[in-house]
Amino acid sequence: MIDRTPQCAASAALQGQSKFIFEGAKMALPIILGYLPVGLAYGALAGSSGLTIWETVLMSVFVYAGSAQFVAIALLAAGAGPLSITVTTFFVNLRHLLMSAALSRYFRGYSNRWLAWFGAELTDESFAIHSARFRQDPATYQPITMLAVNGLAHLGWIIASLGGFLLQKGIADPGKYGLDFALPAMFIALLFMQLTKRLDLLVAAATFILSVGLGQVLPVYWAAILAAVCGAFFGAIVLWQKEDEQCAGK
């Protein structure tokens, strides 16, 4: 009689992994839909600015930062050198320090190789998804699901970039069709998904007001970073005060 125990165990393990990957796919779907119009716009702009199809796609593969890619294209078109482009995109993406720091408490014990893989594909949108999922139940959030969210969203961006390059003549001006608002609309939806407490609403409102105010006197990326830091600090102070009051009450 043939012992099928190993095959059954392998099949069960595969089904379990598929379940977690499918969960990641469902979580990544809103990101992919939001990336579609922006990626198309990027691909069209890259093609019209003189980049080849390979340069356009490889930038989405290795850089994978929408705002930085748009900035890089503008700088390339203006004749800027590699150093200028690198420094500028570094500051544009400085917010990733905040995002990585915010998630770091959930990744104690993970290998550096895994963290590098996860961090390389972390974006504003996937950060919002991961944050919401961790707040629900961090113990059940599987590493393979996290990587599926990041990987599928990245794949969606690459495909959209390629599509934009191939269809650049038809979508040279995405704002004409309102497609330029797709990404902000997605961020607004993701934000509302996380506003489950009064404190969340207060922090979001304070950060928004501060970001708009700072944006009048500072570059947009600096305004966003400073507003996020101040908003997080405000929320932390409120939480500390509540904890002190609870301890004093006991």
PDB file of C-alpha atoms in Angstrom:
ATOM      1  CA  MET A   1       0.000   0.000   0.000  1.00  0.00           C
ATOM      2  CA  ILE A   2       1.363   3.403  -0.969  1.00  0.00           C
ATOM      3  CA  ASP A   3       1.790   5.873   1.870  1.00  0.00           C
ATOM      4  CA  ARG A   4       0.238   9.143   0.692  1.00  0.00           C
ATOM      5  CA  THR A   5       0.788  11.020   3.942  1.00  0.00           C
ATOM      6  CA  PRO A   6       3.621  13.225   2.579  1.00  0.00           C
ATOM      7  CA  GLN A   7       1.598  14.109  -0.522  1.00  0.00           C
ATOM      8  CA  CYS A   8      -1.471  14.957   1.581  1.00  0.00           C
ATOM      9  CA  ALA A   9       0.603  17.106   3.916  1.00  0.00           C
ATOM     10  CA  ALA A  10       2.183  18.924   0.974  1.00  0.00           C
ATOM     11  CA  SER A  11      -1.243  19.468  -0.603  1.00  0.00           C
ATOM     12  CA  ALA A  12      -2.643  20.859   2.642  1.00  0.00           C
ATOM     13  CA  ALA A  13       0.347  23.175   3.026  1.00  0.00           C
ATOM     14  CA  LEU A  14      -0.054  24.385  -0.561  1.00  0.00           C
ATOM     15  CA  GLN A  15      -3.749  25.077  -0.002  1.00  0.00           C
ATOM     16  CA  GLY A  16      -2.889  27.031   3.135  1.00  0.00           C
ATOM     17  CA  GLN A  17      -0.332  29.140   1.279  1.00  0.00           C
ATOM     18  CA  SER A  18      -2.797  29.737  -1.559  1.00  0.00           C
ATOM     19  CA  LYS A  19      -5.342  30.985   0.963  1.00  0.00           C
ATOM     20  CA  PHE A  20      -2.910  33.567   2.329  1.00  0.00           C
ATOM     21  CA  ILE A  21      -1.824  34.644  -1.163  1.00  0.00           C
ATOM     22  CA  PHE A  22      -5.473  35.058  -2.187  1.00  0.00           C
ATOM     23  CA  GLU A  23      -6.024  37.244   0.878  1.00  0.00           C
ATOM     24  CA  GLY A  24      -3.090  39.376  -0.260  1.00  0.00           C
ATOM     25  CA  ALA A  25      -4.560  39.607  -3.762  1.00  0.00           C
ATOM     26  CA  LYS A  26      -7.877  40.894  -2.397  1.00  0.00           C
ATOM     27  CA  MET A  27      -6.069  43.458  -0.276  1.00  0.00           C
ATOM     28  CA  ALA A  28      -3.924  44.575  -3.227  1.00  0.00           C
ATOM     29  CA  LEU A  29      -6.863  45.033  -5.626  1.00  0.00           C
ATOM     30  CA  PRO A  30      -7.752  48.609  -4.539  1.00  0.00           C
ATOM     31  CA  ILE A  31      -4.098  49.583  -4.883  1.00  0.00           C
ATOM     32  CA  ILE A  32      -3.868  48.118  -8.380  1.00  0.00           C
ATOM     33  CA  LEU A  33      -7.034  49.918  -9.475  1.00  0.00           C
ATOM     34  CA  GLY A  34      -5.620  53.176  -8.135  1.00  0.00           C
ATOM     35  CA  TYR A  35      -2.280  52.573  -9.823  1.00  0.00           C
ATOM     36  CA  LEU A  36      -3.818  51.940 -13.235  1.00  0.00           C
ATOM     37  CA  PRO A  37      -4.514  55.538 -14.331  1.00  0.00           C
ATOM     38  CA  VAL A  38      -1.376  56.916 -12.675  1.00  0.00           C
ATOM     39  CA  GLY A  39       0.819  54.206 -14.191  1.00  0.00           C
ATOM     40  CA  LEU A  40      -0.705  54.854 -17.599  1.00  0.00           C
ATOM     41  CA  ALA A  41       0.055  58.554 -17.199  1.00  0.00           C
ATOM     42  CA  TYR A  42       3.637  57.794 -16.154  1.00  0.00           C
ATOM     43  CA  GLY A  43       4.209  55.473 -19.112  1.00  0.00           C
ATOM     44  CA  ALA A  44       2.770  57.995 -21.545  1.00  0.00           C
ATOM     45  CA  LEU A  45       4.868  60.824 -20.107  1.00  0.00           C
ATOM     46  CA  ALA A  46       8.022  58.699 -20.120  1.00  0.00           C
ATOM     47  CA  GLY A  47       7.518  57.777 -23.757  1.00  0.00           C
ATOM     48  CA  SER A  48       6.779  61.333 -24.843  1.00  0.00           C
ATOM     49  CA  SER A  49       9.881  62.536 -22.941  1.00  0.00           C
ATOM     50  CA  GLY A  50      12.172  60.295 -24.971  1.00  0.00           C
ATOM     51  CA  LEU A  51      12.595  57.239 -22.753  1.00  0.00           C
ATOM     52  CA  THR A  52      12.647  53.863 -24.468  1.00  0.00           C
ATOM     53  CA  ILE A  53      10.192  51.141 -23.558  1.00  0.00           C
ATOM     54  CA  TRP A  54      12.893  49.307 -21.604  1.00  0.00           C
ATOM     55  CA  GLU A  55      13.911  52.427 -19.679  1.00  0.00           C
ATOM     56  CA  THR A  56      10.276  53.137 -18.868  1.00  0.00           C
ATOM     57  CA  VAL A  57       9.549  49.635 -17.586  1.00  0.00           C
ATOM     58  CA  LEU A  58      12.857  49.132 -15.766  1.00  0.00           C
ATOM     59  CA  MET A  59      12.360  52.374 -13.872  1.00  0.00           C
ATOM     60  CA  SER A  60       9.062  50.972 -12.604  1.00  0.00           C
ATOM     61  CA  VAL A  61      10.774  47.687 -11.731  1.00  0.00           C
ATOM     62  CA  PHE A  62      13.768  49.072  -9.836  1.00  0.00           C
ATOM     63  CA  VAL A  63      12.684  52.536  -8.673  1.00  0.00           C
ATOM     64  CA  TYR A  64       8.990  51.826  -8.059  1.00  0.00           C
ATOM     65  CA  ALA A  65       8.096  55.231  -6.661  1.00  0.00           C
ATOM     66  CA  GLY A  66       5.462  57.068  -8.649  1.00  0.00           C
ATOM     67  CA  SER A  67       6.205  60.619  -7.508  1.00  0.00           C
ATOM     68  CA  ALA A  68       9.967  60.085  -7.794  1.00  0.00           C
ATOM     69  CA  GLN A  69       9.566  58.636 -11.286  1.00  0.00           C
ATOM     70  CA  PHE A  70       7.568  61.661 -12.448  1.00  0.00           C
ATOM     71  CA  VAL A  71      10.197  63.965 -10.937  1.00  0.00           C
ATOM     72  CA  ALA A  72      13.006  61.979 -12.567  1.00  0.00           C
ATOM     73  CA  ILE A  73      11.361  62.256 -15.983  1.00  0.00           C
ATOM     74  CA  ALA A  74      10.958  66.021 -15.593  1.00  0.00           C
ATOM     75  CA  LEU A  75      14.605  66.369 -14.562  1.00  0.00           C
ATOM     76  CA  LEU A  76      15.786  64.176 -17.427  1.00  0.00           C
ATOM     77  CA  ALA A  77      13.797  66.279 -19.868  1.00  0.00           C
ATOM     78  CA  ALA A  78      15.432  69.392 -18.397  1.00  0.00           C
ATOM     79  CA  GLY A  79      18.897  67.909 -18.906  1.00  0.00           C
ATOM     80  CA  ALA A  80      19.706  67.312 -15.224  1.00  0.00           C
ATOM     81  CA  GLY A  81      22.596  65.016 -14.327  1.00  0.00           C
ATOM     82  CA  PRO A  82      22.441  61.719 -12.401  1.00  0.00           C
ATOM     83  CA  LEU A  83      23.518  63.322  -9.099  1.00  0.00           C
ATOM     84  CA  SER A  84      20.774  65.958  -9.221  1.00  0.00           C
ATOM     85  CA  ILE A  85      18.150  63.347 -10.017  1.00  0.00           C
ATOM     86  CA  THR A  86      19.361  61.018  -7.244  1.00  0.00           C
ATOM     87  CA  VAL A  87      19.412  63.735  -4.571  1.00  0.00           C
ATOM     88  CA  THR A  88      16.018  65.105  -5.567  1.00  0.00           C
ATOM     89  CA  THR A  89      14.299  61.722  -5.612  1.00  0.00           C
ATOM     90  CA  PHE A  90      15.924  60.898  -2.261  1.00  0.00           C
ATOM     91  CA  PHE A  91      14.204  63.857  -0.629  1.00  0.00           C
ATOM     92  CA  VAL A  92      10.937  63.148  -2.424  1.00  0.00           C
ATOM     93  CA  ASN A  93      10.971  59.620  -0.955  1.00  0.00           C
ATOM     94  CA  LEU A  94      12.156  60.632   2.516  1.00  0.00           C
ATOM     95  CA  ARG A  95       8.683  59.842   3.857  1.00  0.00           C
ATOM     96  CA  HIS A  96       9.549  56.143   3.540  1.00  0.00           C
ATOM     97  CA  LEU A  97      11.629  56.547   6.700  1.00  0.00           C
ATOM     98  CA  LEU A  98       8.443  57.384   8.579  1.00  0.00           C
ATOM     99  CA  MET A  99       6.493  54.520   7.064  1.00  0.00           C
ATOM    100  CA  SER A 100       9.192  51.956   7.755  1.00  0.00           C
ATOM    101  CA  ALA A 101       9.623  53.190  11.318  1.00  0.00           C
ATOM    102  CA  ALA A 102       5.876  52.991  11.933  1.00  0.00           C
ATOM    103  CA  LEU A 103       5.761  49.324  10.869  1.00  0.00           C
ATOM    104  CA  SER A 104       9.060  48.257  12.432  1.00  0.00           C
ATOM    105  CA  ARG A 105       7.500  47.153  15.734  1.00  0.00           C
ATOM    106  CA  TYR A 106       5.630  44.391  13.898  1.00  0.00           C
ATOM    107  CA  PHE A 107       8.778  42.905  12.350  1.00  0.00           C
ATOM    108  CA  ARG A 108      10.926  41.967  15.316  1.00  0.00           C
ATOM    109  CA  GLY A 109      12.700  38.695  14.604  1.00  0.00           C
ATOM    110  CA  TYR A 110      12.407  38.892  10.811  1.00  0.00           C
ATOM    111  CA  SER A 111      15.577  38.326   8.794  1.00  0.00           C
ATOM    112  CA  ASN A 112      17.343  41.240   7.117  1.00  0.00           C
ATOM    113  CA  ARG A 113      16.813  39.572   3.736  1.00  0.00           C
ATOM    114  CA  TRP A 114      13.044  39.432   4.293  1.00  0.00           C
ATOM    115  CA  LEU A 115      12.938  43.024   5.548  1.00  0.00           C
ATOM    116  CA  ALA A 116      14.903  44.203   2.499  1.00  0.00           C
ATOM    117  CA  TRP A 117      12.448  42.425   0.198  1.00  0.00           C
ATOM    118  CA  PHE A 118       9.437  43.858   1.996  1.00  0.00           C
ATOM    119  CA  GLY A 119      10.900  47.359   2.238  1.00  0.00           C
ATOM    120  CA  ALA A 120      11.879  47.509  -1.429  1.00  0.00           C
ATOM    121  CA  GLU A 121       8.219  47.171  -2.439  1.00  0.00           C
ATOM    122  CA  LEU A 122       6.664  49.272   0.325  1.00  0.00           C
ATOM    123  CA  THR A 123       4.725  52.273  -0.992  1.00  0.00           C
ATOM    124  CA  ASP A 124       2.330  54.823   0.466  1.00  0.00           C
ATOM    125  CA  GLU A 125      -0.649  52.747  -0.630  1.00  0.00           C
ATOM    126  CA  SER A 126       0.619  49.387   0.601  1.00  0.00           C
ATOM    127  CA  PHE A 127       1.662  51.047   3.875  1.00  0.00           C
ATOM    128  CA  ALA A 128      -1.944  52.134   4.428  1.00  0.00           C
ATOM    129  CA  ILE A 129      -3.188  48.608   3.712  1.00  0.00           C
ATOM    130  CA  HIS A 130      -0.594  46.986   5.999  1.00  0.00           C
ATOM    131  CA  SER A 131      -1.283  49.453   8.808  1.00  0.00           C
ATOM    132  CA  ALA A 132      -5.013  48.785   8.697  1.00  0.00           C
ATOM    133  CA  ARG A 133      -4.480  45.006   8.688  1.00  0.00           C
ATOM    134  CA  PHE A 134      -1.995  45.101  11.566  1.00  0.00           C
ATOM    135  CA  ARG A 135      -4.449  47.120  13.624  1.00  0.00           C
ATOM    136  CA  GLN A 136      -7.119  44.465  13.117  1.00  0.00           C
ATOM    137  CA  ASP A 137      -5.096  41.449  14.246  1.00  0.00           C
ATOM    138  CA  PRO A 138      -1.302  41.417  13.811  1.00  0.00           C
ATOM    139  CA  ALA A 139      -1.009  37.818  15.040  1.00  0.00           C
ATOM    140  CA  THR A 140      -2.906  36.431  12.031  1.00  0.00           C
ATOM    141  CA  TYR A 141      -1.226  38.568   9.368  1.00  0.00           C
ATOM    142  CA  GLN A 142       0.995  36.110   7.526  1.00  0.00           C
ATOM    143  CA  PRO A 143       4.347  37.134   5.971  1.00  0.00           C
ATOM    144  CA  ILE A 144       3.379  35.580   2.634  1.00  0.00           C
ATOM    145  CA  THR A 145       0.230  37.738   2.593  1.00  0.00           C
ATOM    146  CA  MET A 146       2.310  40.868   3.160  1.00  0.00           C
ATOM    147  CA  LEU A 147       4.632  39.979   0.295  1.00  0.00           C
ATOM    148  CA  ALA A 148       1.650  39.140  -1.928  1.00  0.00           C
ATOM    149  CA  VAL A 149       0.168  42.601  -1.314  1.00  0.00           C
ATOM    150  CA  ASN A 150       3.449  44.308  -2.176  1.00  0.00           C
ATOM    151  CA  GLY A 151       4.346  42.064  -5.095  1.00  0.00           C
ATOM    152  CA  LEU A 152       0.960  42.179  -6.830  1.00  0.00           C
ATOM    153  CA  ALA A 153       0.701  45.942  -6.404  1.00  0.00           C
ATOM    154  CA  HIS A 154       4.197  46.283  -7.875  1.00  0.00           C
ATOM    155  CA  LEU A 155       3.233  44.057 -10.798  1.00  0.00           C
ATOM    156  CA  GLY A 156       0.147  46.194 -11.395  1.00  0.00           C
ATOM    157  CA  TRP A 157       2.313  49.319 -11.523  1.00  0.00           C
ATOM    158  CA  ILE A 158       4.716  47.729 -13.998  1.00  0.00           C
ATOM    159  CA  ILE A 159       1.893  46.600 -16.293  1.00  0.00           C
ATOM    160  CA  ALA A 160       0.226  50.023 -16.128  1.00  0.00           C
ATOM    161  CA  SER A 161       3.552  51.690 -16.974  1.00  0.00           C
ATOM    162  CA  LEU A 162       3.990  49.440 -19.987  1.00  0.00           C
ATOM    163  CA  GLY A 163       0.415  50.099 -21.089  1.00  0.00           C
ATOM    164  CA  GLY A 164       0.919  53.841 -20.800  1.00  0.00           C
ATOM    165  CA  PHE A 165       4.004  53.709 -22.987  1.00  0.00           C
ATOM    166  CA  LEU A 166       2.214  51.663 -25.652  1.00  0.00           C
ATOM    167  CA  LEU A 167      -0.878  53.889 -25.573  1.00  0.00           C
ATOM    168  CA  GLN A 168       0.888  57.206 -25.015  1.00  0.00           C
ATOM    169  CA  LYS A 169      -0.788  59.020 -27.902  1.00  0.00           C
ATOM    170  CA  GLY A 170      -4.264  58.330 -26.553  1.00  0.00           C
ATOM    171  CA  ILE A 171      -3.640  59.308 -22.918  1.00  0.00           C
ATOM    172  CA  ALA A 172      -1.152  62.145 -23.172  1.00  0.00           C
ATOM    173  CA  ASP A 173      -3.366  64.227 -20.844  1.00  0.00           C
ATOM    174  CA  PRO A 174      -4.955  61.983 -18.163  1.00  0.00           C
ATOM    175  CA  GLY A 175      -6.317  65.055 -16.389  1.00  0.00           C
ATOM    176  CA  LYS A 176      -8.659  65.549 -19.336  1.00  0.00           C
ATOM    177  CA  TYR A 177     -10.552  62.447 -18.199  1.00  0.00           C
ATOM    178  CA  GLY A 178     -10.194  63.048 -14.466  1.00  0.00           C
ATOM    179  CA  LEU A 179      -7.781  60.133 -14.124  1.00  0.00           C
ATOM    180  CA  ASP A 180      -5.261  62.278 -12.253  1.00  0.00           C
ATOM    181  CA  PHE A 181      -7.607  62.223  -9.251  1.00  0.00           C
ATOM    182  CA  ALA A 182      -7.680  58.421  -9.000  1.00  0.00           C
ATOM    183  CA  LEU A 183      -4.738  58.142  -6.604  1.00  0.00           C
ATOM    184  CA  PRO A 184      -5.870  60.904  -4.200  1.00  0.00           C
ATOM    185  CA  ALA A 185      -9.345  59.355  -4.204  1.00  0.00           C
ATOM    186  CA  MET A 186      -7.878  55.989  -3.250  1.00  0.00           C
ATOM    187  CA  PHE A 187      -5.882  57.558  -0.410  1.00  0.00           C
ATOM    188  CA  ILE A 188      -9.015  59.238   0.924  1.00  0.00           C
ATOM    189  CA  ALA A 189     -10.850  55.900   0.887  1.00  0.00           C
ATOM    190  CA  LEU A 190      -7.954  54.147   2.665  1.00  0.00           C
ATOM    191  CA  LEU A 191      -7.856  56.902   5.277  1.00  0.00           C
ATOM    192  CA  PHE A 192     -11.557  56.589   6.067  1.00  0.00           C
ATOM    193  CA  MET A 193     -11.134  52.837   6.507  1.00  0.00           C
ATOM    194  CA  GLN A 194      -8.765  53.568   9.415  1.00  0.00           C
ATOM    195  CA  LEU A 195     -10.827  56.247  11.174  1.00  0.00           C
ATOM    196  CA  THR A 196     -12.363  53.941  13.768  1.00  0.00           C
ATOM    197  CA  LYS A 197     -11.847  56.106  16.871  1.00  0.00           C
ATOM    198  CA  ARG A 198     -12.291  59.741  17.807  1.00  0.00           C
ATOM    199  CA  LEU A 199      -8.534  60.101  18.250  1.00  0.00           C
ATOM    200  CA  ASP A 200      -7.967  58.844  14.694  1.00  0.00           C
ATOM    201  CA  LEU A 201     -10.257  61.577  13.386  1.00  0.00           C
ATOM    202  CA  LEU A 202      -8.553  64.269  15.464  1.00  0.00           C
ATOM    203  CA  VAL A 203      -5.074  63.228  14.318  1.00  0.00           C
ATOM    204  CA  ALA A 204      -6.159  63.051  10.667  1.00  0.00           C
ATOM    205  CA  ALA A 205      -7.808  66.484  10.839  1.00  0.00           C
ATOM    206  CA  ALA A 206      -4.844  68.096  12.605  1.00  0.00           C
ATOM    207  CA  THR A 207      -2.374  66.564  10.146  1.00  0.00           C
ATOM    208  CA  PHE A 208      -4.454  67.697   7.164  1.00  0.00           C
ATOM    209  CA  ILE A 209      -4.721  71.285   8.397  1.00  0.00           C
ATOM    210  CA  LEU A 210      -1.019  71.440   9.233  1.00  0.00           C
ATOM    211  CA  SER A 211      -0.038  69.904   5.884  1.00  0.00           C
ATOM    212  CA  VAL A 212      -2.072  72.473   3.958  1.00  0.00           C
ATOM    213  CA  GLY A 213      -0.629  75.302   6.032  1.00  0.00           C
ATOM    214  CA  LEU A 214       2.977  74.161   5.707  1.00  0.00           C
ATOM    215  CA  GLY A 215       2.443  73.569   1.997  1.00  0.00           C
ATOM    216  CA  GLN A 216       2.061  77.322   1.557  1.00  0.00           C
ATOM    217  CA  VAL A 217       5.622  77.989   2.711  1.00  0.00           C
ATOM    218  CA  LEU A 218       7.510  74.721   2.136  1.00  0.00           C
ATOM    219  CA  PRO A 219       7.958  72.214  -0.701  1.00  0.00           C
ATOM    220  CA  VAL A 220       5.105  69.720  -0.756  1.00  0.00           C
ATOM    221  CA  TYR A 221       7.184  66.699   0.286  1.00  0.00           C
ATOM    222  CA  TRP A 222       8.666  68.555   3.294  1.00  0.00           C
ATOM    223  CA  ALA A 223       5.202  69.773   4.287  1.00  0.00           C
ATOM    224  CA  ALA A 224       3.856  66.207   4.168  1.00  0.00           C
ATOM    225  CA  ILE A 225       6.756  64.817   6.224  1.00  0.00           C
ATOM    226  CA  LEU A 226       6.613  67.512   8.919  1.00  0.00           C
ATOM    227  CA  ALA A 227       2.825  67.342   9.146  1.00  0.00           C
ATOM    228  CA  ALA A 228       2.950  63.548   9.510  1.00  0.00           C
ATOM    229  CA  VAL A 229       5.576  63.775  12.274  1.00  0.00           C
ATOM    230  CA  CYS A 230       3.626  66.449  14.147  1.00  0.00           C
ATOM    231  CA  GLY A 231       0.359  64.534  13.730  1.00  0.00           C
ATOM    232  CA  ALA A 232       1.920  61.351  15.070  1.00  0.00           C
ATOM    233  CA  PHE A 233       3.456  63.292  17.981  1.00  0.00           C
ATOM    234  CA  PHE A 234       0.065  64.833  18.776  1.00  0.00           C
ATOM    235  CA  GLY A 235      -1.597  61.417  18.788  1.00  0.00           C
ATOM    236  CA  ALA A 236       1.150  59.957  20.982  1.00  0.00           C
ATOM    237  CA  ILE A 237       0.777  62.769  23.539  1.00  0.00           C
ATOM    238  CA  VAL A 238      -2.983  62.214  23.761  1.00  0.00           C
ATOM    239  CA  LEU A 239      -2.481  58.467  24.241  1.00  0.00           C
ATOM    240  CA  TRP A 240       0.161  59.028  26.937  1.00  0.00           C
ATOM    241  CA  GLN A 241      -2.167  61.391  28.792  1.00  0.00           C
ATOM    242  CA  LYS A 242      -4.986  58.839  28.676  1.00  0.00           C
ATOM    243  CA  GLU A 243      -2.691  56.101  29.964  1.00  0.00           C
ATOM    244  CA  ASP A 244      -1.497  58.349  32.806  1.00  0.00           C
ATOM    245  CA  GLU A 245      -5.096  59.138  33.747  1.00  0.00           C
ATOM    246  CA  GLN A 246      -5.998  55.443  33.745  1.00  0.00           C
ATOM    247  CA  CYS A 247      -2.973  54.598  35.910  1.00  0.00           C
ATOM    248  CA  ALA A 248      -3.827  57.434  38.315  1.00  0.00           C
ATOM    249  CA  GLY A 249      -7.420  56.198  38.532  1.00  0.00           C
ATOM    250  CA  LYS A 250      -6.229  52.766  39.584  1.00  0.00           C
TER     251      LYS A 250
END
